[in-house]
CSV table of C-alpha atoms in Angstrom, one decimal:
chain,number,residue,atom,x,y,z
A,1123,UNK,CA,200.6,-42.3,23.5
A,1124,UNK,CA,197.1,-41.1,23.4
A,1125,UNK,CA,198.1,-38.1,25.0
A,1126,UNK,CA,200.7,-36.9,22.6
A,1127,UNK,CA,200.7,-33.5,20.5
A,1128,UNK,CA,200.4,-35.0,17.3
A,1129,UNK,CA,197.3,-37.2,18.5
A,1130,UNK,CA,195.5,-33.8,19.3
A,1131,UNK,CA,196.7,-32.0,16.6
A,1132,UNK,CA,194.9,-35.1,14.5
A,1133,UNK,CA,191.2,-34.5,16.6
A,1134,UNK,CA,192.1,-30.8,15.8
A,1135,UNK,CA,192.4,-31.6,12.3
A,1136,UNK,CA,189.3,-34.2,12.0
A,1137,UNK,CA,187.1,-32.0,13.7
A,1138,UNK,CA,188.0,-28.4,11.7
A,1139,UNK,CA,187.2,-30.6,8.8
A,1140,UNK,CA,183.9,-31.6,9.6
A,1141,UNK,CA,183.0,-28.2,10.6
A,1142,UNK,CA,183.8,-26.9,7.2
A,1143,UNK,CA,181.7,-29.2,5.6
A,1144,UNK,CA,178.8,-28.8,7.8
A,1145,UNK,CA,179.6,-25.1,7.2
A,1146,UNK,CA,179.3,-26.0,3.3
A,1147,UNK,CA,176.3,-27.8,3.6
A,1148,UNK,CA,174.5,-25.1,5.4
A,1149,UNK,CA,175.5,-22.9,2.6
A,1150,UNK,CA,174.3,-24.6,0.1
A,1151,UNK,CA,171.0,-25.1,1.8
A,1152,UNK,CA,170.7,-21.2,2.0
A,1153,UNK,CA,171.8,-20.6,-1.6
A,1154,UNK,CA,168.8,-23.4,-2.4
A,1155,UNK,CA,166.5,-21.5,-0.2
A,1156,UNK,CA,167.5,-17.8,-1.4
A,1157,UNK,CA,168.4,-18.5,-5.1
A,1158,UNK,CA,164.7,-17.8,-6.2
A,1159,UNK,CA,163.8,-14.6,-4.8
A,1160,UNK,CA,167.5,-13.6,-5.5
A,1161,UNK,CA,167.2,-14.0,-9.3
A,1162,UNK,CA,163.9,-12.8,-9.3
A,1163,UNK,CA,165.0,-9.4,-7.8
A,1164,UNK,CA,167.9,-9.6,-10.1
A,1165,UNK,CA,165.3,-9.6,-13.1
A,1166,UNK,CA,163.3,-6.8,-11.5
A,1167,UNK,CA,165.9,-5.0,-11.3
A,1168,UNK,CA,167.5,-5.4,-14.5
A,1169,UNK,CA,163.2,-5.0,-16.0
A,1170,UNK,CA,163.5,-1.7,-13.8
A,1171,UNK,CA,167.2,-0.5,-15.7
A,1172,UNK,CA,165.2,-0.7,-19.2
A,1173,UNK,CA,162.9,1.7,-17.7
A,1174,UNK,CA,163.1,5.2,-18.4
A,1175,UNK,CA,161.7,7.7,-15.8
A,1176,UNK,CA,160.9,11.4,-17.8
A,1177,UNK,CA,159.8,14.5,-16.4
A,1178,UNK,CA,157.4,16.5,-18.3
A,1179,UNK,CA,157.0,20.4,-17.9
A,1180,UNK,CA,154.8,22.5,-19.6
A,1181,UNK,CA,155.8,26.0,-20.0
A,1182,UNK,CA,155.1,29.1,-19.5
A,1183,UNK,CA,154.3,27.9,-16.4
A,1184,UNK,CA,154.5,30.9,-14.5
A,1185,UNK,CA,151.4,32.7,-15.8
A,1186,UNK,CA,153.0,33.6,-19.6
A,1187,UNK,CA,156.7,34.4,-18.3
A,1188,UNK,CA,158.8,33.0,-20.8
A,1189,UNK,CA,162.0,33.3,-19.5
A,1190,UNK,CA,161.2,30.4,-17.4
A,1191,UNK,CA,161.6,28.3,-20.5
A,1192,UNK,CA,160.0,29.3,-23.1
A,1193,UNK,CA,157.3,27.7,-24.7
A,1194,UNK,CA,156.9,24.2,-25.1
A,1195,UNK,CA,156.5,21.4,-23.3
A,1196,UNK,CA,160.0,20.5,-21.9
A,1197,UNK,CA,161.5,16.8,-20.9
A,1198,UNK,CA,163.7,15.9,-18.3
A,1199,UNK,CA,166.1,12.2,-17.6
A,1200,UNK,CA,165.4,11.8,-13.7
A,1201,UNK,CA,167.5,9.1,-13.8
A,1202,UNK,CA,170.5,10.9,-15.2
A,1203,UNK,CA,169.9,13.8,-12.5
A,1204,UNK,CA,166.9,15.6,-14.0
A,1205,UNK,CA,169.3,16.2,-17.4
A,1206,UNK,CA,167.7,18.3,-19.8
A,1207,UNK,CA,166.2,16.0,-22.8
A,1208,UNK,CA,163.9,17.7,-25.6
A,1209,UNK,CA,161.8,19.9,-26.2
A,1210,UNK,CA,158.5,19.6,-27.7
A,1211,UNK,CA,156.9,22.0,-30.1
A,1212,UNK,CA,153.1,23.1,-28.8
A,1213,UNK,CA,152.0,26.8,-29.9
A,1214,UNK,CA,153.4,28.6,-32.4
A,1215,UNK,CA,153.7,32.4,-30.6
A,1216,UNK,CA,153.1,35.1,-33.4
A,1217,UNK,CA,155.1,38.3,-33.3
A,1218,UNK,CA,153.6,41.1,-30.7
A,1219,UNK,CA,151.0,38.5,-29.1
A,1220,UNK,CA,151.5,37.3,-26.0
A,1221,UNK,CA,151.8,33.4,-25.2
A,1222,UNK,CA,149.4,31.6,-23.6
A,1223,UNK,CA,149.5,31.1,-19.5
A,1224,UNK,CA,149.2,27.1,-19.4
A,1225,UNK,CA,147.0,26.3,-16.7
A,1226,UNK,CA,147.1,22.5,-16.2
A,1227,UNK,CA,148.9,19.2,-17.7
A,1228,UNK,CA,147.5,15.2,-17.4
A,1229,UNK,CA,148.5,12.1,-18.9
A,1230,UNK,CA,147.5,9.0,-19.3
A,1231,UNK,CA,149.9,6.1,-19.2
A,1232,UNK,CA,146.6,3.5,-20.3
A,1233,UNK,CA,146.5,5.5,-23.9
A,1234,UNK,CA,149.5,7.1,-24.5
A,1235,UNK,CA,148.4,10.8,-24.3
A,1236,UNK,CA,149.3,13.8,-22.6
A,1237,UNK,CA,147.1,17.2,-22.0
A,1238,UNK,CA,148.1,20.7,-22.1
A,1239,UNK,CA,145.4,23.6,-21.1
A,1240,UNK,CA,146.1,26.8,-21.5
A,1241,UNK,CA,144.0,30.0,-21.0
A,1242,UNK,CA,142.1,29.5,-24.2
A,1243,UNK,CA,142.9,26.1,-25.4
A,1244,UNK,CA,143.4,22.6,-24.4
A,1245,UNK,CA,145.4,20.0,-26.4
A,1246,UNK,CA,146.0,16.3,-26.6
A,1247,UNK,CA,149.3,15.1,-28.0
A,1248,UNK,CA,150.5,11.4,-28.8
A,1249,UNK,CA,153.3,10.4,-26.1
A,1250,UNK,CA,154.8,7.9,-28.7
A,1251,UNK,CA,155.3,10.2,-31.6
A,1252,UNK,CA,154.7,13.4,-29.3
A,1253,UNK,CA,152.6,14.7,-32.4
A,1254,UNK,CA,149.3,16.9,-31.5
A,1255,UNK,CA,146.1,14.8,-31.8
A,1256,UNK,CA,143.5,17.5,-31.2
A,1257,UNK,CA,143.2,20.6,-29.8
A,1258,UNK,CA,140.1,22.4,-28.9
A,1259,UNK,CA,139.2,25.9,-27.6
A,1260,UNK,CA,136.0,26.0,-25.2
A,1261,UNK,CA,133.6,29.0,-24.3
A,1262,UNK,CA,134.9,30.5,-21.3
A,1263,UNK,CA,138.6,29.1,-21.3
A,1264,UNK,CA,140.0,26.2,-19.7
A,1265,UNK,CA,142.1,25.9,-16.3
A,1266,UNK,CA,143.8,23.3,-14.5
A,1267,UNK,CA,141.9,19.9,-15.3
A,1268,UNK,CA,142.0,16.5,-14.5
A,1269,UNK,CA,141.7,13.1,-16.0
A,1270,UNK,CA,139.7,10.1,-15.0
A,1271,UNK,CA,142.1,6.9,-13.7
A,1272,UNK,CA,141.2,5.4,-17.2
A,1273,UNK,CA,142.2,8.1,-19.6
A,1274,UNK,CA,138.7,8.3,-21.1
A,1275,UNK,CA,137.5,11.6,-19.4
A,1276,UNK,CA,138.7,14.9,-18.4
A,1277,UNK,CA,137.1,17.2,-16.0
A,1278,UNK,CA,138.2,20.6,-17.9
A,1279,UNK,CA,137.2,24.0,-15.6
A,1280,UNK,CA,136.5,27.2,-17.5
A,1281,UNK,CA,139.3,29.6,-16.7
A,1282,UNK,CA,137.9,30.9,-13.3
A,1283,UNK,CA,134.2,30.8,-15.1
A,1284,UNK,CA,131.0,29.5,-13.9
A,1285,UNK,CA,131.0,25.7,-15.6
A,1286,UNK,CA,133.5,22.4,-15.7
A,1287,UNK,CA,133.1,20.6,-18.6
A,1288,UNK,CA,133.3,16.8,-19.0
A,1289,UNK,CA,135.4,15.9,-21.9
A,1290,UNK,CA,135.6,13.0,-24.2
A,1291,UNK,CA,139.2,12.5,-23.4
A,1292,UNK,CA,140.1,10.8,-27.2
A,1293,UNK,CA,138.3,13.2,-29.0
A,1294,UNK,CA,138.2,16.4,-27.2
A,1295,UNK,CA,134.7,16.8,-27.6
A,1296,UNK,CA,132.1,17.7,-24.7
A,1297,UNK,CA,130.1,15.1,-23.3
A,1298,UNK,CA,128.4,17.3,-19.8
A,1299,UNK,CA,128.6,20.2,-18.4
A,1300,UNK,CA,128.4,20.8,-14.0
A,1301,UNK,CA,127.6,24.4,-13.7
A,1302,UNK,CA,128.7,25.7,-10.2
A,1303,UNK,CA,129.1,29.7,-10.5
A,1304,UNK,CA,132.2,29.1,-8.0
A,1305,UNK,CA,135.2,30.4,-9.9
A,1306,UNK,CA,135.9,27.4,-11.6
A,1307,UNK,CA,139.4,26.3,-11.4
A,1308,UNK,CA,141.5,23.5,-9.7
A,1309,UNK,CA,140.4,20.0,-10.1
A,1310,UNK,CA,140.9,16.5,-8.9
A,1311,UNK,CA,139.9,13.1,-10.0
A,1312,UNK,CA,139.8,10.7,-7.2
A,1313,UNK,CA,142.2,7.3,-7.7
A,1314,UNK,CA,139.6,5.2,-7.7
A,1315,UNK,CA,137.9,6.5,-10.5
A,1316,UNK,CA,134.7,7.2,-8.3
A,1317,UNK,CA,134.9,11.3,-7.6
A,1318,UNK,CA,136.0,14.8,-8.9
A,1319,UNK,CA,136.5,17.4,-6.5
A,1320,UNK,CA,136.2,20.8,-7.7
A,1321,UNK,CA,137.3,23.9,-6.4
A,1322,UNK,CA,136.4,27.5,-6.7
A,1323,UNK,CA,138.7,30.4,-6.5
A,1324,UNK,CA,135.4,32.3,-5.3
A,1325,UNK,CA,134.0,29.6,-2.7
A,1326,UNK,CA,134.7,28.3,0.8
A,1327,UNK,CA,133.4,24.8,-0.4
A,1328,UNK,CA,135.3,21.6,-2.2
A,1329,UNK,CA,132.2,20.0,-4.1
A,1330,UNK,CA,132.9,16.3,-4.7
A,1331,UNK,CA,131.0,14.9,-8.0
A,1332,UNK,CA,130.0,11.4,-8.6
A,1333,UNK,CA,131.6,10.3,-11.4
A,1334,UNK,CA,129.0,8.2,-13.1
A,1335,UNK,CA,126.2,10.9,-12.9
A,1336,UNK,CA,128.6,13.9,-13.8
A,1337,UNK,CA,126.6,15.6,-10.6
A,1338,UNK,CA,127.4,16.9,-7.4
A,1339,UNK,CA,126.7,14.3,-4.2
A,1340,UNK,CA,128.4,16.2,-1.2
A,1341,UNK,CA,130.3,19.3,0.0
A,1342,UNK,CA,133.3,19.8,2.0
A,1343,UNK,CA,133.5,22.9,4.2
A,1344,UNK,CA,132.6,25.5,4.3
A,1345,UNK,CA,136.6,26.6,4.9
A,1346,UNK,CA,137.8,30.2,6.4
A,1347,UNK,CA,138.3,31.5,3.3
A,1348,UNK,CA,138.3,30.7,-0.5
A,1349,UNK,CA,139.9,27.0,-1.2
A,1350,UNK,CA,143.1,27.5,-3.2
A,1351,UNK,CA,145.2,24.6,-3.9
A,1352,UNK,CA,144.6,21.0,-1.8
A,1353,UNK,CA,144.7,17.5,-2.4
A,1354,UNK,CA,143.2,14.3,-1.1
A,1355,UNK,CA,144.7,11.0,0.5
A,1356,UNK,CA,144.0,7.7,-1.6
A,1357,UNK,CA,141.2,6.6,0.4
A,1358,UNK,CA,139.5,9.7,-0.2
A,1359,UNK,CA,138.5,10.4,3.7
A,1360,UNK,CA,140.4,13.3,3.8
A,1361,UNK,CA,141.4,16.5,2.1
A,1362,UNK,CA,144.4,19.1,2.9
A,1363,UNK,CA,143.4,22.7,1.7
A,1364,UNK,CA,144.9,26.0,0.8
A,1365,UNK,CA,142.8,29.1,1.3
A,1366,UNK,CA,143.2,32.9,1.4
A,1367,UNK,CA,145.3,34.5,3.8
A,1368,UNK,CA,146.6,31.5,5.4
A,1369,UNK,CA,150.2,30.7,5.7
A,1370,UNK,CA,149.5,26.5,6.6
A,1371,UNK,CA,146.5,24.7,5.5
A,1372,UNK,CA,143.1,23.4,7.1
A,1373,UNK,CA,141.9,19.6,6.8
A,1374,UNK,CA,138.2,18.7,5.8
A,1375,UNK,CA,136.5,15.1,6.1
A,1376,UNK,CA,135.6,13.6,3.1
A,1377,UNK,CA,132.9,11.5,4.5
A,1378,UNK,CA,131.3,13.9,7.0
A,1379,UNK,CA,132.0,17.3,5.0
A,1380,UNK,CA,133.5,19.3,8.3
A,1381,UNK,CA,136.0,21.0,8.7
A,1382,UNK,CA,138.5,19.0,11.1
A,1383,UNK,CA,141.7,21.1,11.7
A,1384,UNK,CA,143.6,24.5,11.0
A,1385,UNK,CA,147.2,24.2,10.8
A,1386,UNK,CA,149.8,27.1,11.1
A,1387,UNK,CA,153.1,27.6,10.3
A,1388,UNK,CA,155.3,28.5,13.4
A,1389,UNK,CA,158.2,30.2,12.9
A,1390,UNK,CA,157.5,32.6,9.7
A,1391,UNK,CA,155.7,35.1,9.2
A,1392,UNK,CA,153.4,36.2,6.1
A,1393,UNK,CA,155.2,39.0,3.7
A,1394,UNK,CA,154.8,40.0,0.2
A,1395,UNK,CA,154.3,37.4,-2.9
A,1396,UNK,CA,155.0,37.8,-6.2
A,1397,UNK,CA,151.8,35.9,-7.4
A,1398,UNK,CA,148.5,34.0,-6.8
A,1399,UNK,CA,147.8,36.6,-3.5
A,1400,UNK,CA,148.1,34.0,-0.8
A,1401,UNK,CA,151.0,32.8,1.8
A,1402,UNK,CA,150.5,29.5,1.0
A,1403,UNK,CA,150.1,28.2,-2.5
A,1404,UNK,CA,150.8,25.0,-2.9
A,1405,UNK,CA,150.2,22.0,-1.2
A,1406,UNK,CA,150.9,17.9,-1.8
A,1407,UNK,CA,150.9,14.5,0.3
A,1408,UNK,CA,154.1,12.1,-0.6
A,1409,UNK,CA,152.8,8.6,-2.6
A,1410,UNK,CA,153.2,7.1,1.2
A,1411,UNK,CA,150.7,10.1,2.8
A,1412,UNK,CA,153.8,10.2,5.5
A,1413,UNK,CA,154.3,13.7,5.0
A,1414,UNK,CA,152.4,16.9,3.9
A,1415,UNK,CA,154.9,19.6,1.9
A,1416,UNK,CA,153.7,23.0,2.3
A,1417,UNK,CA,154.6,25.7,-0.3
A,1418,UNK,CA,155.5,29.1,1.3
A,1419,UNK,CA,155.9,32.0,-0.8
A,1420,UNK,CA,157.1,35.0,1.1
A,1421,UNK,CA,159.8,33.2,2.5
A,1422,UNK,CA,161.0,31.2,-0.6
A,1423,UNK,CA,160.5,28.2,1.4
A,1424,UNK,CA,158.7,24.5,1.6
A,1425,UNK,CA,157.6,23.5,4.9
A,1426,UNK,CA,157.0,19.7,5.7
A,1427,UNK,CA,154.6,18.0,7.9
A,1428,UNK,CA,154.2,14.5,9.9
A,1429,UNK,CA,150.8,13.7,8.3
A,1430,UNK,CA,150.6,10.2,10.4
A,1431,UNK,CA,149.5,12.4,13.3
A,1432,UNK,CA,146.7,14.8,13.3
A,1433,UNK,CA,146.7,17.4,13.4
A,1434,UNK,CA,150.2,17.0,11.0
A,1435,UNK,CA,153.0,18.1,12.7
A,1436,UNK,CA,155.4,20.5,11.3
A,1437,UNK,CA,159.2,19.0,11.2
A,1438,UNK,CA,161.3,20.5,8.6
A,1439,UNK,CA,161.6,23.8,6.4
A,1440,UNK,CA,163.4,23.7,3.0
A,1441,UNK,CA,165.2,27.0,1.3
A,1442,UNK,CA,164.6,27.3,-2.2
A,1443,UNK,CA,165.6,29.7,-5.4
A,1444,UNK,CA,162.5,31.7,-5.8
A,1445,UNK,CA,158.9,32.1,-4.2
A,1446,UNK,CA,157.1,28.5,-4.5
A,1447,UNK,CA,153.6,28.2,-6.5
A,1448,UNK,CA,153.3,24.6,-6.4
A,1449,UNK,CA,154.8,21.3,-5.3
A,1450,UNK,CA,154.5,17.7,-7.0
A,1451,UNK,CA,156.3,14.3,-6.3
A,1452,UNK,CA,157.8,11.4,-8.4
A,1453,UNK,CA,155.6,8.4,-9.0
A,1454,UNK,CA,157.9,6.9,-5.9
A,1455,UNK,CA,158.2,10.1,-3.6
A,1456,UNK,CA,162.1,10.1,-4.1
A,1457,UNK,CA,161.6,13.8,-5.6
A,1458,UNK,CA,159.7,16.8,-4.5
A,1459,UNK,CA,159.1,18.8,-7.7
A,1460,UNK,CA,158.1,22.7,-6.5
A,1461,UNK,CA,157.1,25.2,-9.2
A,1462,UNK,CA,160.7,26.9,-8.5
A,1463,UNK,CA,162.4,24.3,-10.5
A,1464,UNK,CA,164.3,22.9,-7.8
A,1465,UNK,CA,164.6,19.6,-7.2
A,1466,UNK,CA,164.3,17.7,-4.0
A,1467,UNK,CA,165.4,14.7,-2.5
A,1468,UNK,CA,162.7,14.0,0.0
A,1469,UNK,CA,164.3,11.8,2.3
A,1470,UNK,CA,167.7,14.1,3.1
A,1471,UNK,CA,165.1,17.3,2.4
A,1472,UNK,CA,168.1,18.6,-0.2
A,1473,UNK,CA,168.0,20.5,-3.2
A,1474,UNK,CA,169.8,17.8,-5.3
A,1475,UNK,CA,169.3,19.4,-9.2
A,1476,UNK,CA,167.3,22.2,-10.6
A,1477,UNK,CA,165.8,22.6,-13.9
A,1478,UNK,CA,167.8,24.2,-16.8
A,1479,UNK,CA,166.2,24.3,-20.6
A,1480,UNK,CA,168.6,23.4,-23.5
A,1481,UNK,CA,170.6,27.2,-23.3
A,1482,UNK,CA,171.4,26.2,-19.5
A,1483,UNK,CA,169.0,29.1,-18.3
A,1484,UNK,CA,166.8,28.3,-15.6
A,1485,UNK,CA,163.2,26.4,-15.4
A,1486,UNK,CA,160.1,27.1,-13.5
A,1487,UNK,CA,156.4,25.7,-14.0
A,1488,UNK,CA,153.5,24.8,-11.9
A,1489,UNK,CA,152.8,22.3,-14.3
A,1490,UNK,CA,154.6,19.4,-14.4
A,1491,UNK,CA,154.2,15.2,-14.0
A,1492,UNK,CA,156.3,12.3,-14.1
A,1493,UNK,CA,156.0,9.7,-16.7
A,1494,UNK,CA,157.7,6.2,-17.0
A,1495,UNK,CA,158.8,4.5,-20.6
A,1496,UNK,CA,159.4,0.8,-21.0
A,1497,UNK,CA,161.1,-0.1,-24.8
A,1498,UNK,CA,159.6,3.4,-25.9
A,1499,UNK,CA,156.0,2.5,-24.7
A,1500,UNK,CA,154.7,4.3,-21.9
A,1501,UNK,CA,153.3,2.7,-18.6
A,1502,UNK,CA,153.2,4.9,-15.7
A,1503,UNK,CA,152.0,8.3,-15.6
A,1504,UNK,CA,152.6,10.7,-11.9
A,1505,UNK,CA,149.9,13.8,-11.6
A,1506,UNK,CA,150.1,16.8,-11.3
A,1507,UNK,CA,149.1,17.4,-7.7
A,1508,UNK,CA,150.7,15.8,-5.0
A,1509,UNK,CA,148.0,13.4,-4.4
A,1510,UNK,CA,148.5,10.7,-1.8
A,1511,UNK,CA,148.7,7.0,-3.3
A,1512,UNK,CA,148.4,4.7,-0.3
């Protein structure tokens, strides 16, 4: 009798059953185990959904052509593919005079301002109630500045001039001044909080400032020719640079000053560009420092770089609209913001949007920054150069 189908069919039916409640057990071990970090992602996420990721763009911001959007500082929706938002109000431009180049926009998430500098003025406005605060013209212009990690400071360069002048970042008013003679005009505050770098158009030399002391402790270089724009990695041992006549970059030590590496493109060849004078103008490290992005004017292109070798490596060219001035990232290096209003997604190297103003005519700046709201308050700001974060 033991033997018979319905006896197996029994231990068949004994055992399937035990296996699906071992099976059930196990499951509800797991669902013990996971059911923490799954409900905390769930609340991140769902914190993350009440955020609200902006893009900011001063215009003109090709020198004072406004039929790149006007005048105005103009706000994109990342989130809802870079839709166009609002516009807000900055200079009023009188009949028969020409606007105002802006030269340079900051922010600071920590007290809820953002800066404008133009040619002959710089300007601090409220994020909250976007309403201007002050606005101050110095002698000698202003260019593209920077602002200290804290928001209390701004290193503000006279336009192409002599002199950078420390700012009093809540009141405009000036605290220092570092006289250089160099050509005053892009400018970087370190992450940290520790140094400025400063960069001439006239000088083959990146001087780094200490931050406490408002005075210079160390030079980079000298480079082949005058440094145009560059940026830093977040541990500050090295810089990427621009410079005349150079389509690619060079790489200087931070720590030891020298000059390590000059990088080429391959592949292109220099040509005719509409602005600035130089191949290459433009120049930014993803938040991760995994890449370098490469802004190449005569070809209308963006060239990227492995930067976890060195020298970088160059892997990919990107086709864009119009000849490049700049390039920026998002706070999280999903988008690669050039100065031709195109939008890229940096891990498929696509043009995935580009920038339209409220009439649907197209965008450009070389100013422009990221910023992050949470219930209206704001709590993240990106930078204007592509500075690497890691």
């Amino acid at each position: 009798m033991s033997d018979t189908p319905s006896h197996y069919g029994k231990l068949k039916d004994r055992f399937l059953r035990g296996e699906n409640m071992r099976i059930r057990r196990v499951v509800i071990c797991l669902w013990c185990l996971l059911a923490p970090t799954i409900l905390s992602e769930s609340r991140q996420l769902r914190a993350a959904d009440g955020e609200k990721h902006l893009l900011y763009v001063a215009v003109p911001g090709i020198r004072n052509y406004v039929e790149y959007g006007g005048v105005g500082i103009l706000v994109y929706d990342i989130g809802a593919g870079h839709k166009f938002v609002k516009r807000i109000p900055t200079w009023n431009m009188p009949p028969g005079q020409a606007p105002e180049n802006v030269k340079g926009i900051a922010a600071s998430a920590r007290t809820g301002k953002l800066y404008v500098s133009t040619t002959k003025r710089l300007a601090c406005f409220d994020l909250v109630t976007e309403k201007k605060v002050w606005e101050r013209m110095y002698e000698g212009g202003s260019d593209r500045m920077a602002i200290s990690p804290d928001g209390k400071i701004l290193y503000v360069p006279s336009l192409e001039g002599p002199h950078w002048y420390i700012v009093d970042a809540s009141t405009g008013d000036v605290e220092a001044k570092i006289e250089l003679r160099s050509g005053a005009h892009n400018t970087i505050y370190g992450p940290d909080g520790s140094r400025v770098y400063l960069a001439g158009l006239h000088s083959p030399v990146l001087s780094v400032v200490d931050a406490k002391t408002h005075t210079v402790v160390q030079e980079i270089g000298p480079f082949s020719r005058s440094i145009r724009p560059f940026t830093i990695n977040g541990s500050q041992t090295l810089c990427f640079v621009n410079v005349n006549e150079l389509l690619g970059f060079e790489v200087g030590d931070c720590k030891t000053g020298k000059v390590l590496h000059r990088v080429e493109v391959a592949g292109y060849q220099t040509g005719p560009t509409k602005r600035h004078g130089c191949p290459s103008h433009g120049i930014a490290l993803t938040p991760d420092e995994r890449e370098l992005w490469l802004a190449d004017a005569a070809n209308s292109s963006i060239h990227v770089f492995d930067a976890t070798v060195m020298p970088p490596k160059q892997v990919a060219s990107i086709k864009l609209r119009d000849q490049p001035g700049w390039i920026t990232f998002s706070i999280d290096g999903r988008h690669a913001y050039p100065s031709t209003g195109d939008v890229i997604d940096t891990h498929s190297k696509r043009v995935v949007a580009t920038l339209e103003d409220e009439a649907g005519r197209p965008v450009q700046s070389e100013k422009l920054l990221e910023l992050v709201f949470a219930n209206g308050t704001p709590v993240r700001a990106g930078d204007q150069f592509g500075i690497g974060r890691r």
